Short mmCIF file of C-alpha atoms in Angstrom, two decimals:
data_model
loop_
_atom_site.label_atom_id
_atom_site.label_comp_id
_atom_site.label_asym_id
_atom_site.label_seq_id
_atom_site.Cartn_x
_atom_site.Cartn_y
_atom_site.Cartn_z
CA ALA A 1 -132.47 139.21 122.50
CA GLN A 2 -129.93 137.10 124.26
CA SER A 3 -128.80 138.19 127.69
CA VAL A 4 -127.22 137.04 130.89
CA ALA A 5 -127.90 138.39 134.36
CA GLN A 6 -125.86 138.02 137.49
CA PRO A 7 -128.06 139.52 140.19
CA GLU A 8 -125.39 139.80 142.87
CA ASP A 9 -122.52 142.25 142.54
CA GLN A 10 -120.76 140.58 145.46
CA VAL A 11 -120.96 137.33 147.38
CA ASN A 12 -119.29 136.89 150.76
CA VAL A 13 -118.68 133.45 152.20
CA ALA A 14 -116.51 131.98 154.94
CA GLU A 15 -113.79 129.53 154.05
CA GLY A 16 -115.04 125.97 154.21
CA ASN A 17 -118.66 126.93 153.60
CA PRO A 18 -120.51 126.14 150.39
CA LEU A 19 -120.78 128.93 147.84
CA THR A 20 -123.26 129.78 145.11
CA VAL A 21 -122.89 132.45 142.44
CA LYS A 22 -126.13 133.04 140.58
CA CYS A 23 -126.73 133.41 136.86
CA THR A 24 -129.90 133.57 134.79
CA TYR A 25 -130.06 133.73 131.05
CA SER A 26 -132.35 134.51 128.18
CA VAL A 27 -131.82 132.84 124.79
CA SER A 28 -134.06 132.08 121.87
CA GLY A 29 -132.68 128.60 121.21
CA ASN A 30 -130.76 126.03 123.19
CA PRO A 31 -128.29 127.73 125.51
CA TYR A 32 -124.58 127.19 125.48
CA LEU A 33 -123.59 128.39 128.95
CA PHE A 34 -120.22 129.10 130.47
CA TRP A 35 -118.54 130.26 133.64
CA TYR A 36 -115.27 132.14 133.63
CA VAL A 37 -113.12 133.40 136.49
CA GLN A 38 -110.97 136.50 136.47
CA TYR A 39 -108.21 137.06 138.98
CA PRO A 40 -106.90 140.61 139.49
CA ASN A 41 -105.08 141.98 136.43
CA ARG A 42 -105.48 138.70 134.58
CA GLY A 43 -107.52 137.52 131.64
CA LEU A 44 -110.60 135.40 132.00
CA GLN A 45 -110.09 131.70 132.56
CA PHE A 46 -112.56 129.05 131.51
CA LEU A 47 -114.15 127.15 134.40
CA LEU A 48 -116.88 125.03 132.88
CA LYS A 49 -119.54 124.86 130.20
CA TYR A 50 -122.95 123.36 129.57
CA ILE A 51 -124.00 122.44 126.07
CA THR A 52 -126.18 119.37 126.50
CA GLY A 53 -126.53 116.32 128.70
CA ASP A 54 -126.37 116.10 132.48
CA ASN A 55 -127.72 119.19 134.21
CA LEU A 56 -124.87 119.15 136.73
CA VAL A 57 -121.62 120.15 135.10
CA LYS A 58 -118.27 119.70 136.84
CA GLY A 59 -115.43 122.06 136.08
CA SER A 60 -112.01 123.23 137.18
CA TYR A 61 -110.88 123.83 140.78
CA GLY A 62 -113.78 121.87 142.28
CA PHE A 63 -116.48 124.12 140.83
CA GLU A 64 -119.72 122.81 139.40
CA ALA A 65 -122.79 124.42 137.90
CA GLU A 66 -126.39 123.34 137.72
CA PHE A 67 -128.40 123.98 134.59
CA ASN A 68 -132.10 124.50 135.29
CA LYS A 69 -134.12 124.95 132.13
CA SER A 70 -137.42 125.80 133.80
CA GLN A 71 -135.81 128.55 135.84
CA THR A 72 -133.40 129.56 133.04
CA SER A 73 -130.58 129.49 135.55
CA PHE A 74 -127.01 128.28 135.58
CA HIS A 75 -125.72 128.83 139.11
CA LEU A 76 -122.09 128.20 139.96
CA LYS A 77 -121.43 126.17 143.10
CA LYS A 78 -118.66 124.78 145.21
CA PRO A 79 -119.16 122.58 148.29
CA SER A 80 -116.30 124.11 150.29
CA ALA A 81 -114.89 127.55 149.49
CA LEU A 82 -111.20 128.43 149.66
CA VAL A 83 -109.69 131.87 150.26
CA SER A 84 -107.95 131.46 146.89
CA ASP A 85 -111.36 131.27 145.19
CA SER A 86 -111.75 135.01 145.79
CA ALA A 87 -112.06 136.52 142.32
CA LEU A 88 -114.51 137.93 139.79
CA TYR A 89 -116.81 135.37 138.20
CA PHE A 90 -118.54 135.83 134.86
CA CYS A 91 -121.42 133.84 133.46
CA ALA A 92 -121.74 133.79 129.68
CA VAL A 93 -124.06 132.47 127.03
CA ARG A 94 -123.09 131.74 123.49
CA ASP A 95 -125.54 132.54 120.72
CA MET A 96 -124.98 129.74 118.24
CA ASP A 97 -127.56 131.30 115.90
CA ASN A 98 -125.71 134.61 115.76
CA PHE A 99 -122.18 133.86 114.69
CA ASN A 100 -121.28 132.32 118.02
CA LYS A 101 -121.33 135.66 119.78
CA PHE A 102 -120.74 135.59 123.51
CA TYR A 103 -122.89 137.53 125.96
CA PHE A 104 -121.44 138.07 129.39
CA GLY A 105 -123.03 138.89 132.70
CA SER A 106 -121.75 141.88 134.61
CA GLY A 107 -119.70 139.74 136.95
CA THR A 108 -119.94 138.77 140.61
CA LYS A 109 -117.13 139.43 143.04
CA LEU A 110 -116.61 136.48 145.33
CA ASN A 111 -114.97 137.19 148.68
CA VAL A 112 -113.95 134.18 150.72
CA LYS A 113 -112.87 135.09 154.22
CA PRO A 114 -110.66 132.92 156.41
CA ASP B 1 -101.39 130.15 129.50
CA SER B 2 -104.45 130.39 127.26
CA GLY B 3 -102.44 130.58 124.05
CA VAL B 4 -103.92 133.99 123.20
CA THR B 5 -101.35 136.77 123.22
CA GLN B 6 -102.17 140.43 123.60
CA THR B 7 -99.72 143.30 123.29
CA PRO B 8 -98.95 145.64 124.84
CA LYS B 9 -99.89 144.73 128.41
CA HIS B 10 -100.12 148.36 129.46
CA LEU B 11 -100.59 151.54 127.50
CA ILE B 12 -100.73 155.12 128.73
CA THR B 13 -101.64 157.82 126.26
CA ALA B 14 -103.12 161.29 126.10
CA THR B 15 -106.63 162.32 125.10
CA GLY B 16 -107.07 162.76 121.37
CA GLN B 17 -104.43 160.20 120.49
CA ARG B 18 -104.75 156.95 118.57
CA VAL B 19 -103.54 153.53 119.70
CA THR B 20 -103.47 150.03 118.28
CA LEU B 21 -103.95 146.91 120.36
CA ARG B 22 -102.80 143.61 118.99
CA CYS B 23 -104.07 140.08 119.50
CA SER B 24 -102.63 136.77 118.36
CA PRO B 25 -105.21 133.99 118.69
CA ARG B 26 -104.54 130.40 119.58
CA SER B 27 -103.12 128.37 116.75
CA GLY B 28 -105.95 127.20 114.52
CA ASP B 29 -108.64 129.45 116.02
CA LEU B 30 -110.43 131.37 113.29
CA SER B 31 -112.68 133.50 115.50
CA VAL B 32 -111.38 136.52 117.36
CA TYR B 33 -113.47 138.58 119.74
CA TRP B 34 -112.71 141.93 121.32
CA TYR B 35 -114.14 143.00 124.67
CA GLN B 36 -113.89 146.11 126.76
CA GLN B 37 -113.99 145.86 130.53
CA SER B 38 -114.48 149.05 132.43
CA LEU B 39 -115.10 149.41 136.14
CA ASP B 40 -118.71 150.43 135.88
CA GLN B 41 -119.87 148.38 132.89
CA GLY B 42 -118.49 144.90 133.30
CA LEU B 43 -117.52 143.12 130.14
CA GLN B 44 -118.80 144.59 126.88
CA PHE B 45 -118.61 142.81 123.56
CA LEU B 46 -117.10 145.04 120.89
CA ILE B 47 -116.61 143.06 117.70
CA GLN B 48 -115.94 139.61 116.28
CA TYR B 49 -113.92 138.50 113.27
CA TYR B 50 -113.95 135.11 111.65
CA ASN B 51 -111.22 134.15 109.21
CA GLY B 52 -110.55 137.74 108.24
CA GLU B 53 -114.12 138.92 107.95
CA GLU B 54 -116.21 140.90 110.39
CA ARG B 55 -118.90 138.61 111.82
CA ALA B 56 -120.65 140.52 114.55
CA LYS B 57 -120.64 143.97 116.07
CA GLY B 58 -121.49 144.89 119.60
CA ASN B 59 -121.18 148.16 121.46
CA ILE B 60 -118.26 149.45 119.46
CA LEU B 61 -117.88 153.18 119.04
CA GLU B 62 -117.33 154.71 115.61
CA ARG B 63 -113.94 155.93 116.84
CA PHE B 64 -112.91 152.31 117.21
CA SER B 65 -112.18 149.87 114.43
CA ALA B 66 -110.67 146.45 114.10
CA GLN B 67 -109.38 144.07 111.51
CA GLN B 68 -108.16 140.51 111.23
CA PHE B 69 -105.20 139.79 109.00
CA PRO B 70 -104.49 136.76 106.77
CA ASP B 71 -102.31 135.24 109.50
CA LEU B 72 -105.39 135.58 111.77
CA HIS B 73 -103.92 138.06 114.20
CA SER B 74 -106.20 140.97 114.93
CA GLU B 75 -105.77 144.63 115.75
CA LEU B 76 -108.13 146.96 117.55
CA ASN B 77 -107.63 150.62 116.68
CA LEU B 78 -108.85 153.27 119.07
CA SER B 79 -108.76 156.88 117.92
CA SER B 80 -109.61 160.33 119.28
CA LEU B 81 -109.20 158.81 122.71
CA GLU B 82 -111.22 160.13 125.63
CA LEU B 83 -110.75 159.66 129.35
CA GLY B 84 -113.72 157.30 129.39
CA ASP B 85 -111.94 154.91 127.04
CA SER B 86 -109.64 153.91 129.87
CA ALA B 87 -110.34 150.21 130.42
CA LEU B 88 -109.05 146.69 130.07
CA TYR B 89 -109.37 145.43 126.52
CA PHE B 90 -109.56 141.68 126.10
CA CYS B 91 -109.17 139.55 123.06
CA ALA B 92 -110.50 136.01 122.90
CA SER B 93 -110.34 133.30 120.29
CA SER B 94 -112.33 130.16 119.73
CA VAL B 95 -113.14 127.25 117.50
CA ASP B 96 -116.64 125.89 117.28
CA ASP B 97 -116.68 123.78 120.43
CA GLY B 98 -118.11 126.71 122.33
CA LYS B 99 -115.14 127.51 124.53
CA ALA B 100 -113.35 130.84 124.23
CA PHE B 101 -109.81 131.45 125.35
CA PHE B 102 -108.94 134.88 126.61
CA GLY B 103 -105.74 136.83 126.49
CA GLN B 104 -104.41 138.63 129.52
CA GLY B 105 -105.76 141.93 128.31
CA THR B 106 -104.31 145.34 127.54
CA ARG B 107 -104.80 147.98 130.19
CA LEU B 108 -105.33 151.32 128.51
CA THR B 109 -105.05 154.49 130.54
CA VAL B 110 -105.99 157.76 128.88
CA VAL B 111 -104.72 160.85 130.68
#
């Protein structure tokens, strides 16, 4: 079965410091991986995706994610956090063998303190 | 603006009632997904439609149903509502490039 795990409910980081939000996945075929961000009372917004190619994917707002096949991970990173990055972050995998169904992690709340 | 429109934005209703949530996908997107986001369960996939036909079912209760119309808009029907059905309901649409676009969600409160 396909699944996505975000082991941390919450990540706290000081403004200006690097941040990492963790995600591991389980898929039977090649993974299509995504990160989305949700601000309070808003819908999810696409940040970045990995389908194939370079393991380091660059996305919106200075975020990037590193695909690691051996560790089945797709951690979200940013070199220097901003207070405005505080939000809920969701990792997702798309099952291309099952009608393109999306599986989402439970979400990680990122708190960036000034 | 993702291009996906959900109405209404907020809905307050009593237990036992029935409501309909509406989603208009992005122009040209044939796939529509419905998700439920509650405080304690994160984002749960409910159901997917593709070009009017049901494609995949997730954790959707029997009290809930959905359909996609010829113009590709979709409706999620929730009946015999319970307090635990209070949640944010999201609709998303996609084409086959792997990226899904989400609406702003409908916040349902059952009292």
